[in-house]
Short mmCIF file of C-alpha atoms in Angstrom, two decimals:
data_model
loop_
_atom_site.label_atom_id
_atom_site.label_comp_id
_atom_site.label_asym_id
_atom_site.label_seq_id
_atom_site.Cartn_x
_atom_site.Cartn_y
_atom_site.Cartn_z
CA UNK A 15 80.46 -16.84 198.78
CA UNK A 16 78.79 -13.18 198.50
CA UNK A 17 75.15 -13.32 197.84
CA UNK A 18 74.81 -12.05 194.25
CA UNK A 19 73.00 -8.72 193.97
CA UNK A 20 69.74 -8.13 192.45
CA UNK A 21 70.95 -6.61 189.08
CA UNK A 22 73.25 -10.30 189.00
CA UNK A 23 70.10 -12.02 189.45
CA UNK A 24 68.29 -10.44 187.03
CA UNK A 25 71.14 -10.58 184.51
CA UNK A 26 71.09 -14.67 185.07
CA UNK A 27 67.38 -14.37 184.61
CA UNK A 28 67.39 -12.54 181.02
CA UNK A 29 69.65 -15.09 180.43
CA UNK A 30 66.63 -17.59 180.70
CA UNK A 31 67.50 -19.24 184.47
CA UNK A 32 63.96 -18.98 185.17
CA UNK A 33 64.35 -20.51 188.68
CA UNK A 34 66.88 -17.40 189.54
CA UNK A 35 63.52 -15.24 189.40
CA UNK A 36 62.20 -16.98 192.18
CA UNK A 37 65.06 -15.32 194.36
CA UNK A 38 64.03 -12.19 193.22
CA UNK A 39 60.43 -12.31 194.04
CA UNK A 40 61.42 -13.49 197.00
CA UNK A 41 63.58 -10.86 198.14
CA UNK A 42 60.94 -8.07 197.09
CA UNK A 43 57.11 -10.01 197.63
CA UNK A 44 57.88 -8.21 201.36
CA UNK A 45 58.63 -4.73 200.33
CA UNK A 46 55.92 -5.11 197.22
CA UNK A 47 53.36 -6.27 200.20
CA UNK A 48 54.14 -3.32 202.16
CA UNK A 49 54.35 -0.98 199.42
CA UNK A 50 50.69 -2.25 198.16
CA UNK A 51 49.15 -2.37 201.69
CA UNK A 52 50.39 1.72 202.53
CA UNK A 53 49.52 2.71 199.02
CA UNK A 54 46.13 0.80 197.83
CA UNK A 55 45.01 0.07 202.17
CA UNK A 56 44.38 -3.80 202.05
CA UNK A 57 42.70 -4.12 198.75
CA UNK A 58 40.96 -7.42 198.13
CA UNK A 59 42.68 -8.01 195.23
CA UNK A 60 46.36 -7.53 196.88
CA UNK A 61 47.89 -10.94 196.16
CA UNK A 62 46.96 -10.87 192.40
CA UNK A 63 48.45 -7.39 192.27
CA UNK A 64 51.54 -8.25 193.72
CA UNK A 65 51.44 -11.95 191.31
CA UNK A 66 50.65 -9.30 188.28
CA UNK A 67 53.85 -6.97 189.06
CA UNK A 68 56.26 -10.13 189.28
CA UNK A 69 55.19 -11.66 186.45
CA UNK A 70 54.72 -8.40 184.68
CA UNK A 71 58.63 -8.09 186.09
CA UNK A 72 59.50 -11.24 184.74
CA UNK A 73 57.54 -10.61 180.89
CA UNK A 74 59.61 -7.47 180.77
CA UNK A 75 62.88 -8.17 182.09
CA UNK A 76 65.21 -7.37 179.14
CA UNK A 77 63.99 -4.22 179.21
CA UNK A 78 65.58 -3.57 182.62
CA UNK A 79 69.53 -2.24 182.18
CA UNK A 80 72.00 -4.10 184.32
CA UNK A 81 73.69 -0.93 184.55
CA UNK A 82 71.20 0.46 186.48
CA UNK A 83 69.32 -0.51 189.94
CA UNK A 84 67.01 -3.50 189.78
CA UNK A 85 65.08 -2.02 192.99
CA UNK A 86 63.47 1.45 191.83
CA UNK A 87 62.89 -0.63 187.93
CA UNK A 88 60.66 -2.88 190.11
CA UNK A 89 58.92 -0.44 191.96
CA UNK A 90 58.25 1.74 188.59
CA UNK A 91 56.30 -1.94 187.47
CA UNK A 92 54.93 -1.65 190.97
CA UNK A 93 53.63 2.34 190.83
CA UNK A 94 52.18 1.74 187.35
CA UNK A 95 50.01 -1.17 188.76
CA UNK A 96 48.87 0.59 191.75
CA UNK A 97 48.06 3.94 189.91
CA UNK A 98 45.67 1.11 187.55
CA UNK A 99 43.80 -0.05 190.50
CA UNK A 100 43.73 3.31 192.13
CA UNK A 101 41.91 4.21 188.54
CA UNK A 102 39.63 1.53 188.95
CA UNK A 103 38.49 2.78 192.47
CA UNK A 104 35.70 4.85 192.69
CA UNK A 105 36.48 6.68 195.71
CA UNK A 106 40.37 7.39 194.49
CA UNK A 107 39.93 8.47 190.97
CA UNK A 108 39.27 11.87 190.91
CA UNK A 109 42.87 11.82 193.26
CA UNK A 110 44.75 10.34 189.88
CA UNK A 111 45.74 12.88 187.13
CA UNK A 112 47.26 12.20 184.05
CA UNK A 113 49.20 15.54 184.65
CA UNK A 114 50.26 17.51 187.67
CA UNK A 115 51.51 21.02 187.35
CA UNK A 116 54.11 20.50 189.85
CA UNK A 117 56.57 18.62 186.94
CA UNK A 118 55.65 21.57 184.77
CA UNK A 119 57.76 24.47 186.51
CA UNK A 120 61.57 24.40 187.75
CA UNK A 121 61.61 24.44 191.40
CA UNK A 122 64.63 25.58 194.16
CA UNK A 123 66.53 22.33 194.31
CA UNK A 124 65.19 20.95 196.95
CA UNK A 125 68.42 18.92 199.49
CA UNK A 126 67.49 15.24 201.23
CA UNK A 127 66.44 16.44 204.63
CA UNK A 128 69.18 15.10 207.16
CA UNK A 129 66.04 14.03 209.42
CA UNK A 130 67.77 13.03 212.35
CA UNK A 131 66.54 8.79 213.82
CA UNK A 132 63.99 10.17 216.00
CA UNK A 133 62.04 12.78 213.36
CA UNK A 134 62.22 10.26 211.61
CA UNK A 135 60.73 7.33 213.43
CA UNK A 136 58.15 9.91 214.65
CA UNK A 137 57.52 11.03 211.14
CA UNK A 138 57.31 7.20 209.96
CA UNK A 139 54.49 6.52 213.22
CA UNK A 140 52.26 9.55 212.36
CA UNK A 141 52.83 8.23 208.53
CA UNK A 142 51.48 4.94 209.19
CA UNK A 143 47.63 6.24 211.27
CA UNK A 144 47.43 9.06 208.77
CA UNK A 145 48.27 7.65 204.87
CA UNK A 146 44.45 7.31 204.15
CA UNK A 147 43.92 10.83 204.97
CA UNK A 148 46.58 12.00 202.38
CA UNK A 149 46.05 12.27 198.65
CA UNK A 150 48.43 9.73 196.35
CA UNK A 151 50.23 12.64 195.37
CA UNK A 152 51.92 13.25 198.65
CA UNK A 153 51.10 9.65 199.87
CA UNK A 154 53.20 7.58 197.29
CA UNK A 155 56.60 9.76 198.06
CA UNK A 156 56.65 9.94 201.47
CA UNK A 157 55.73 6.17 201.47
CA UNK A 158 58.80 5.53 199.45
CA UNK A 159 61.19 7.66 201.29
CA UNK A 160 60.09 7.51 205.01
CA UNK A 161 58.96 3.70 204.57
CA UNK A 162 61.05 2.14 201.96
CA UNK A 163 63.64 4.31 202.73
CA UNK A 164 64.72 5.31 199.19
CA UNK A 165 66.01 8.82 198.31
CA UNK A 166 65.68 11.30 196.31
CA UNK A 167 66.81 9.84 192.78
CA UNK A 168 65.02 6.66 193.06
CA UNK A 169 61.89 8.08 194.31
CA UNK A 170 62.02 10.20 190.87
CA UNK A 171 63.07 6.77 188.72
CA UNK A 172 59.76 5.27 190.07
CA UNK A 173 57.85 8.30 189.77
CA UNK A 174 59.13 9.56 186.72
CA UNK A 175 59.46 13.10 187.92
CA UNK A 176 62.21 15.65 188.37
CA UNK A 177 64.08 15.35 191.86
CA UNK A 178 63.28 18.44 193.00
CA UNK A 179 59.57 18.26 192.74
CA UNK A 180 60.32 14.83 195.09
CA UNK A 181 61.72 17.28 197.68
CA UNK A 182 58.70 19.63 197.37
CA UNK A 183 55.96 16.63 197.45
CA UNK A 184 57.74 15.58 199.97
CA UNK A 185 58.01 19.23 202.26
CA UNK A 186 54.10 19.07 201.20
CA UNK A 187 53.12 15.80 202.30
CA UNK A 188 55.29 16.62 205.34
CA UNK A 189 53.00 19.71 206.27
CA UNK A 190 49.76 18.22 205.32
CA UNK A 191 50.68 15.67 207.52
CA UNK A 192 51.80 17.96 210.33
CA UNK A 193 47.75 20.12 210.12
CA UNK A 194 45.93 16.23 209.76
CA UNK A 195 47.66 15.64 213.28
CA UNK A 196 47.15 19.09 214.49
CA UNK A 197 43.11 19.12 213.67
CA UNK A 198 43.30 15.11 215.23
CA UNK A 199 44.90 16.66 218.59
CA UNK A 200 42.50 19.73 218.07
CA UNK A 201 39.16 17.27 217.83
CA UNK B 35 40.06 -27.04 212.72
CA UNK B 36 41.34 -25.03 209.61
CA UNK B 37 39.75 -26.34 206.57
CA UNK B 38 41.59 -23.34 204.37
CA UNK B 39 43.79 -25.03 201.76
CA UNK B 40 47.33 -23.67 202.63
CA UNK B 41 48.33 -20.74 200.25
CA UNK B 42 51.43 -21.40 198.12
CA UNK B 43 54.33 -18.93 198.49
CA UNK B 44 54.19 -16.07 195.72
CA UNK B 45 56.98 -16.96 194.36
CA UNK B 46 55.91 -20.68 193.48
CA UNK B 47 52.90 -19.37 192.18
CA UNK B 48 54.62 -16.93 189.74
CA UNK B 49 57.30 -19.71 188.74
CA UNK B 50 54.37 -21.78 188.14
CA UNK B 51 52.32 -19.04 185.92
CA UNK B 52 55.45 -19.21 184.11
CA UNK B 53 56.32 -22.40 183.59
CA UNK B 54 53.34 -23.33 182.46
CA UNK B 55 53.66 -21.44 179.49
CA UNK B 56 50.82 -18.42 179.93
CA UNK B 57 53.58 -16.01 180.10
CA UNK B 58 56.48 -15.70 178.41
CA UNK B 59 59.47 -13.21 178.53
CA UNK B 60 59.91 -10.17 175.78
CA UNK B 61 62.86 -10.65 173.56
CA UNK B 62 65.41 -7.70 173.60
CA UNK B 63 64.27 -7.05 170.00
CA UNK B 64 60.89 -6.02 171.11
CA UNK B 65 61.75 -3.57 173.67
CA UNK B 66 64.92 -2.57 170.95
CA UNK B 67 61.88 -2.47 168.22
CA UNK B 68 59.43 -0.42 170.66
CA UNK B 69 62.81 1.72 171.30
CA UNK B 70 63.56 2.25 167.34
CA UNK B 71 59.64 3.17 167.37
CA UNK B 72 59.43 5.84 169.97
CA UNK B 73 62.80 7.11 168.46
CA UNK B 74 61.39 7.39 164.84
CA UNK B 75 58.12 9.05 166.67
CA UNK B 76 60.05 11.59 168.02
CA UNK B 77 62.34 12.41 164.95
CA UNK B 78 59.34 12.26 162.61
CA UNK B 79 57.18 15.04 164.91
CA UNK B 80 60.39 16.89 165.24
CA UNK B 81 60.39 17.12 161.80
CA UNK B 82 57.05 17.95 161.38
CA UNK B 83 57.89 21.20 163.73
CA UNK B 84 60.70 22.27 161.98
CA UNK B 85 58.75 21.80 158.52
CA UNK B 86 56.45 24.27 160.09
CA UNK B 87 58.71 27.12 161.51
CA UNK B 88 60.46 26.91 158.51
CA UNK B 89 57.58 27.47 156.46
CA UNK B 90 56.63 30.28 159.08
CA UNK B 91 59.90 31.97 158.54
CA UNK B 92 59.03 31.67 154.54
CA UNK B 93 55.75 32.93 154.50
CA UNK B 94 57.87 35.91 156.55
CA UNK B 95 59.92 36.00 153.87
CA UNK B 96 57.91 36.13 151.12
CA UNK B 97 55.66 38.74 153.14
CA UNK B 98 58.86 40.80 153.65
CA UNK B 99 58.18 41.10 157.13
CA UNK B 100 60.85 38.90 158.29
CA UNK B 101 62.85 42.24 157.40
CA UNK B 102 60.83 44.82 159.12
CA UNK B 103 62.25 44.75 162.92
CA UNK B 104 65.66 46.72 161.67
CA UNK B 105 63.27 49.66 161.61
CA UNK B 106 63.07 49.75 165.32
CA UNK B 107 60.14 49.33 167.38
CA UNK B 108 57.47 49.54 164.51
CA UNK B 109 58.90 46.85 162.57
CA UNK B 110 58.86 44.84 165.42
CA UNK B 111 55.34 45.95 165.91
CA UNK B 112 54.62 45.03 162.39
CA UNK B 113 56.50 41.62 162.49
CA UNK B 114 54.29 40.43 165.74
CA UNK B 115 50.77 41.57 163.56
CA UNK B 116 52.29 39.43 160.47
CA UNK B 117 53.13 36.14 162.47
CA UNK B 118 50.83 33.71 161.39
CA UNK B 119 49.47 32.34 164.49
CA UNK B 120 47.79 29.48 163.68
CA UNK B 121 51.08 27.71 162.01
CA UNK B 122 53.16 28.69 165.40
CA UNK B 123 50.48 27.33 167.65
CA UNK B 124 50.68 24.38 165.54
CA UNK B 125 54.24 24.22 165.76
CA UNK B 126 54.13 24.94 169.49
CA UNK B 127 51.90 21.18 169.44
CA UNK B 128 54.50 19.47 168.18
CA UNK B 129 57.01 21.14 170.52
CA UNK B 130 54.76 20.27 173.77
CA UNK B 131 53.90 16.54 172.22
CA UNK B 132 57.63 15.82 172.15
CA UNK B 133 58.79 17.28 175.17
CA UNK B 134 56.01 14.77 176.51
CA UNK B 135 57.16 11.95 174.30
CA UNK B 136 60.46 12.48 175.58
CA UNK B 137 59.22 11.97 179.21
CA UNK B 138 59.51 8.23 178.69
CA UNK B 139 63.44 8.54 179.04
CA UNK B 140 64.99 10.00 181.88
CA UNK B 141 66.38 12.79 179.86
CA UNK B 142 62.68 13.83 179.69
CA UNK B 143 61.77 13.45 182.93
CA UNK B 144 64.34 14.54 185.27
CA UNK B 145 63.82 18.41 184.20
CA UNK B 146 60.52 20.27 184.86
CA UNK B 147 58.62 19.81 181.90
CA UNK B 148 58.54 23.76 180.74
CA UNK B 149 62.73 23.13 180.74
CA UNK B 150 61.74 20.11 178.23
CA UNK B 151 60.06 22.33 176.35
CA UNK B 152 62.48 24.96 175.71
CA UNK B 153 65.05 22.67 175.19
CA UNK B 154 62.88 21.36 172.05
CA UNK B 155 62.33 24.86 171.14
CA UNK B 156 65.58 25.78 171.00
CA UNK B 157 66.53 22.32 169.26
CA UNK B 158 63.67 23.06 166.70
CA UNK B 159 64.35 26.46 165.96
CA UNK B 160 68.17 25.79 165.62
CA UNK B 161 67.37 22.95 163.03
CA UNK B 162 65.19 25.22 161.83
CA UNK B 163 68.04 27.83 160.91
CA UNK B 164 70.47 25.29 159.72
CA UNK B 165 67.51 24.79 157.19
CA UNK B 166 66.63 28.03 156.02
CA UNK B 167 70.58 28.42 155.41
CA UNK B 168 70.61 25.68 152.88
CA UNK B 169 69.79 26.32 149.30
CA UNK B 170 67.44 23.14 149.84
CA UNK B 171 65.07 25.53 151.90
CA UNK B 172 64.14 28.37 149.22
CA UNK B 173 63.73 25.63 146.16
CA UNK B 174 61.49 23.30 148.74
CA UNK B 175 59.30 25.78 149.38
CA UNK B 176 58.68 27.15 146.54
CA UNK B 177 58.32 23.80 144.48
CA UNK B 178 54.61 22.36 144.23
CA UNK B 179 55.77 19.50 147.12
CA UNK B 180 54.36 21.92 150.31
CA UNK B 181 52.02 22.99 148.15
CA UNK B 182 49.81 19.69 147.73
CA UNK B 183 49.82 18.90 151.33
CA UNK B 184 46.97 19.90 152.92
CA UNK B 185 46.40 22.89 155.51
CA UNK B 186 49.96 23.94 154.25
CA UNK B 187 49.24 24.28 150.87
CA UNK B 188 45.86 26.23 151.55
CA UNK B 189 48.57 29.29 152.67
CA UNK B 190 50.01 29.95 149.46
CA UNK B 191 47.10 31.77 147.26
CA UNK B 192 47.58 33.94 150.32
CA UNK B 193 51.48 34.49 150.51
CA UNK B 194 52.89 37.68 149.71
CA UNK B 195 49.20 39.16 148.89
CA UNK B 196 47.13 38.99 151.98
CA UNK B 197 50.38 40.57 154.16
CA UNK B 198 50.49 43.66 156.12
CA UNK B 199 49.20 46.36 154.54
CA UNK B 200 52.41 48.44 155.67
CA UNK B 201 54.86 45.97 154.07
CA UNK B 202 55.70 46.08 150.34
CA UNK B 203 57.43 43.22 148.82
CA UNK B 204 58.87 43.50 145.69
CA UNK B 205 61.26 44.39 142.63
CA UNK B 206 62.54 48.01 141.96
CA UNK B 207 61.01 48.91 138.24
CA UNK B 208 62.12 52.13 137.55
CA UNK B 209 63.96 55.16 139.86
CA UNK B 210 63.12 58.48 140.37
CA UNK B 211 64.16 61.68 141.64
CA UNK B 212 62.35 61.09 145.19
CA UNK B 213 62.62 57.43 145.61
CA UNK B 214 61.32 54.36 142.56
CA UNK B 215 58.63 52.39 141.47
CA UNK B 216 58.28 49.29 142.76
CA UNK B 217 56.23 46.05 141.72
CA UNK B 218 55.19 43.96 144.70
CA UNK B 219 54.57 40.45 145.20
CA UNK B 220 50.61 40.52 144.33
CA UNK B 221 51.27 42.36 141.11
CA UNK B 222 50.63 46.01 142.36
CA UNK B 223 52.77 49.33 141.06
CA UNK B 224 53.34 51.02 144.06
CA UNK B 225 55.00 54.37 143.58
CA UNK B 226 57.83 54.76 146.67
CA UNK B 227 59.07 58.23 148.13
CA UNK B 228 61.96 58.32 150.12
CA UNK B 229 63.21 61.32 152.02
CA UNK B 230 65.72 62.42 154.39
CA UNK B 231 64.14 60.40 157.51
CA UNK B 232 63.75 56.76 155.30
CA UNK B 233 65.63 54.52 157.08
CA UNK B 234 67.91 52.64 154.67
CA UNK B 235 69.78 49.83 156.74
CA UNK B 236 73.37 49.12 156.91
CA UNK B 237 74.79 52.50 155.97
CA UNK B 238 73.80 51.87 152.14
CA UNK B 239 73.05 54.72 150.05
CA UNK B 240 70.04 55.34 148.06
CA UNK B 241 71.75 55.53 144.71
CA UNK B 242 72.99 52.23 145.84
CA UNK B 243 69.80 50.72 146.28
CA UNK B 244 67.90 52.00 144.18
CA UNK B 245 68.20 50.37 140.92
CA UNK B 246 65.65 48.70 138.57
CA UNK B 247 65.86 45.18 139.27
CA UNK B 248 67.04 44.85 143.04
CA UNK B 249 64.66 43.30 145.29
CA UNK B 250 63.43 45.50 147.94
CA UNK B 251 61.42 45.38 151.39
CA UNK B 252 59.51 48.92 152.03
CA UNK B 253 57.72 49.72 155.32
CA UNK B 254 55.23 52.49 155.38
CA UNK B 255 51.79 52.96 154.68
CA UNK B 256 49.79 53.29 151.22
CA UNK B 257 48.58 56.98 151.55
CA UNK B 258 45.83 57.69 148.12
CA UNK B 259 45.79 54.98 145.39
CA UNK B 260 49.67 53.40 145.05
CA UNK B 261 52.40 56.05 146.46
CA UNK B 262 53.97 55.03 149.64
CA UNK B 263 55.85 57.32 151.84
CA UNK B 264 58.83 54.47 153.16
CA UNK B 265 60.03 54.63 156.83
CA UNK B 266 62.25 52.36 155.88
CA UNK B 267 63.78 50.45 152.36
CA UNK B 268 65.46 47.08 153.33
CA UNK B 269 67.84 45.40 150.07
CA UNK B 270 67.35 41.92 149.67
CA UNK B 271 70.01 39.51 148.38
CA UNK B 272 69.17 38.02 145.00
#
């Protein structure tokens, strides 16, 4: 039998089959784990972030439209928790803003980058040593697409922003990135 | 030896927040509720905006310089000094508050947010035209409902009487040889010459026009006490 697919799942689960949540958290608590540790950097208070966005998940899952993708619904429950404890940080507070004048103006639409395997493993190891050094701006989309390898349109369901200001946070990110190795190799 | 208590898999310990009652799941009539809500939000400040460009366009009206720009480049010029600023920038509030309202849907957010904007603009002033086409509009405004709410009603002492000084609102009372006599909206006689360079719009003639009892826009200045030389006459419809 065909394992059921998340949006089944979490059709059975507005239902009311409670115990057909359990599959779900299970086939995410990795990703959510990973997604927490590259965006937040091993927070104390990881595991009751990741328990909050399930059960926040699970208070709010009629909301969600079977229609639609279960993943980038989760990872919009995700962003909005991380962007709270970001909030709560000293040191990364001044890096949140309520507005960013990047979603205000239209920009050239910007095409997925064909990155061929080895840019992009390359890209993905110079991602991994150098997140902390990048603002959540930039950080939080390249996470998504280089790390949880999601495109274009789901990176703007979780972000709630146009795609094309994905493609240009993530041509940004890409050549912030790119001068943070060049003044490491330069040091 | 490891005396740390094993940690139970996430997923038990979620299944066992919820089962033991602390959480419980939102029925689809609270997110349809919140949804009904955000909808009513957004319908009620939309028409709050086009409550106010409509009242802009009748303080235009009643100002006469809604009729001014087929003059050319000084009635435009006039127009833009007439606008009254503070009830567009209002306006322009409600415009920017729901194109942000509307970012909660992916309609709203999958345009750049100045796109959002102009698309309520447009919406608002189309509404907005459908309105002032209606017989509702003209008997709305000037009934004493707009007038009690504040802000709004504080405008109309001021309508028609604290315009531009080079637009003159008002009823034809008597004509004469070079032009008529015309009573504007704040009660003045104003004594009108037209010559061979007035502009009269639409190819109408003066004899035409001129007739005690049509309603008339004039554009020109007040030279002396009460005689204006017109640029321009503009007929109004009764």
């Amino acid at each position: 039998m065909p394992e059921r697919t998340d949006e089944e799942v979490a059709v059975e689960v507005q239902k009311g089959d409670m115990e057909s949540f359990r599959i779900l958290v299970e086939r995410y608590e990795a990703k959510m784990s990973r997604y927490a540790k590259r965006f937040l950097f091993a927070p104390d208070d990881a595991d009751d972030l990741l328990q909050e966005i399930f059960i926040k998940a699970y208070v709010n899952i009629r909301s969600f439209d079977a229609s639609r993708r279960f993943s980038p619904w989760l990872y919009r429950i995700a962003h909005n928790e991380f962007i709270n404890a970001l909030k709560k940080k000293k040191k990364d507070r001044n890096n949140i803003s309520l507005f960013y004048v990047d979603v205000l103006f239209p920009h050239p639409v910007a095409r997925e980058t064909a990155d061929d395997a080895t840019s992009r493993r390359e890209i993905r190891e110079v991602l991994d040593g150098s997140l902390e050094k990048l603002g959540p701006k930039y950080r939080e989309p390249l996470v998504l697409y280089y790390l949880e390898d999601m495109n274009y349109k789901e990176i703007a369901e979780v972000l709630h922003i146009p795609v094309s200001t994905v493609g240009v946070r993530l041509q940004r990110g890409k050549t912030l990135l790119r001068q943070l190795v060049k003044r490491v190799e330069g040091d | 030896m490891d005396n740390q208590p094993e940690q139970r898999p996430l997923g038990e310990q979620v299944l066992a927040t919820i089962k033991e009652g602390n959480v419980k799941m939102r029925s689809r009539w609270y997110f349809r509720l919140r949804d009904i809500l955000a909808v009513m939000a957004i319908v009620i400040i939309l028409l709050m905006a086009v409550f106010l460009a409509s009242f802009v366009i009748f303080v235009l009206h009643q100002d006469g310089a809604w009729f001014v720009p087929v003059f050319g480049l000084a009635g435009w010029y006039a127009l833009f000094n007439a606008l009254p600023w503070v009830l567009i920038l209002l306006s322009l509030g409600f415009v920017v508050v729901l194109a942000i309202l509307a970012r909660r849907y992916q309609f709203g957010y999958q345009w750049p947010l100045l796109y959002s904007v102009f698309a309520v603009i447009f919406l608002v002033t189309a509404v907005c035209f459908v309105f002032v086409q209606t017989s509702l509009y003209g008997l709305f405004f000037a009934s004493s409902v707009p007038q009690d709410i504040p802000f709004i009603g504080s405008y109309y002492p001021g309508i028609g009487v604290l315009g531009p000084e080079n637009i003159h609102r008002g009823e034809i009372v008597i004509a004469t040889a070079d032009g008529f006599v015309l009573l504007d909206s704040s009660g003045r006689v104003l004594t009108v010459l037209v010559g061979p360079d007035t502009n009269i719009p639409f190819g109408a003639s003066p004899q035409a026009v001129f007739r005690p009892g049509e309603l008339v826009v004039v554009f020109g200045d007040i030279s002396g006490t009460s005689t204006v030389k017109a640029i321009g006459v503009q007929q109004l419809q009764q």
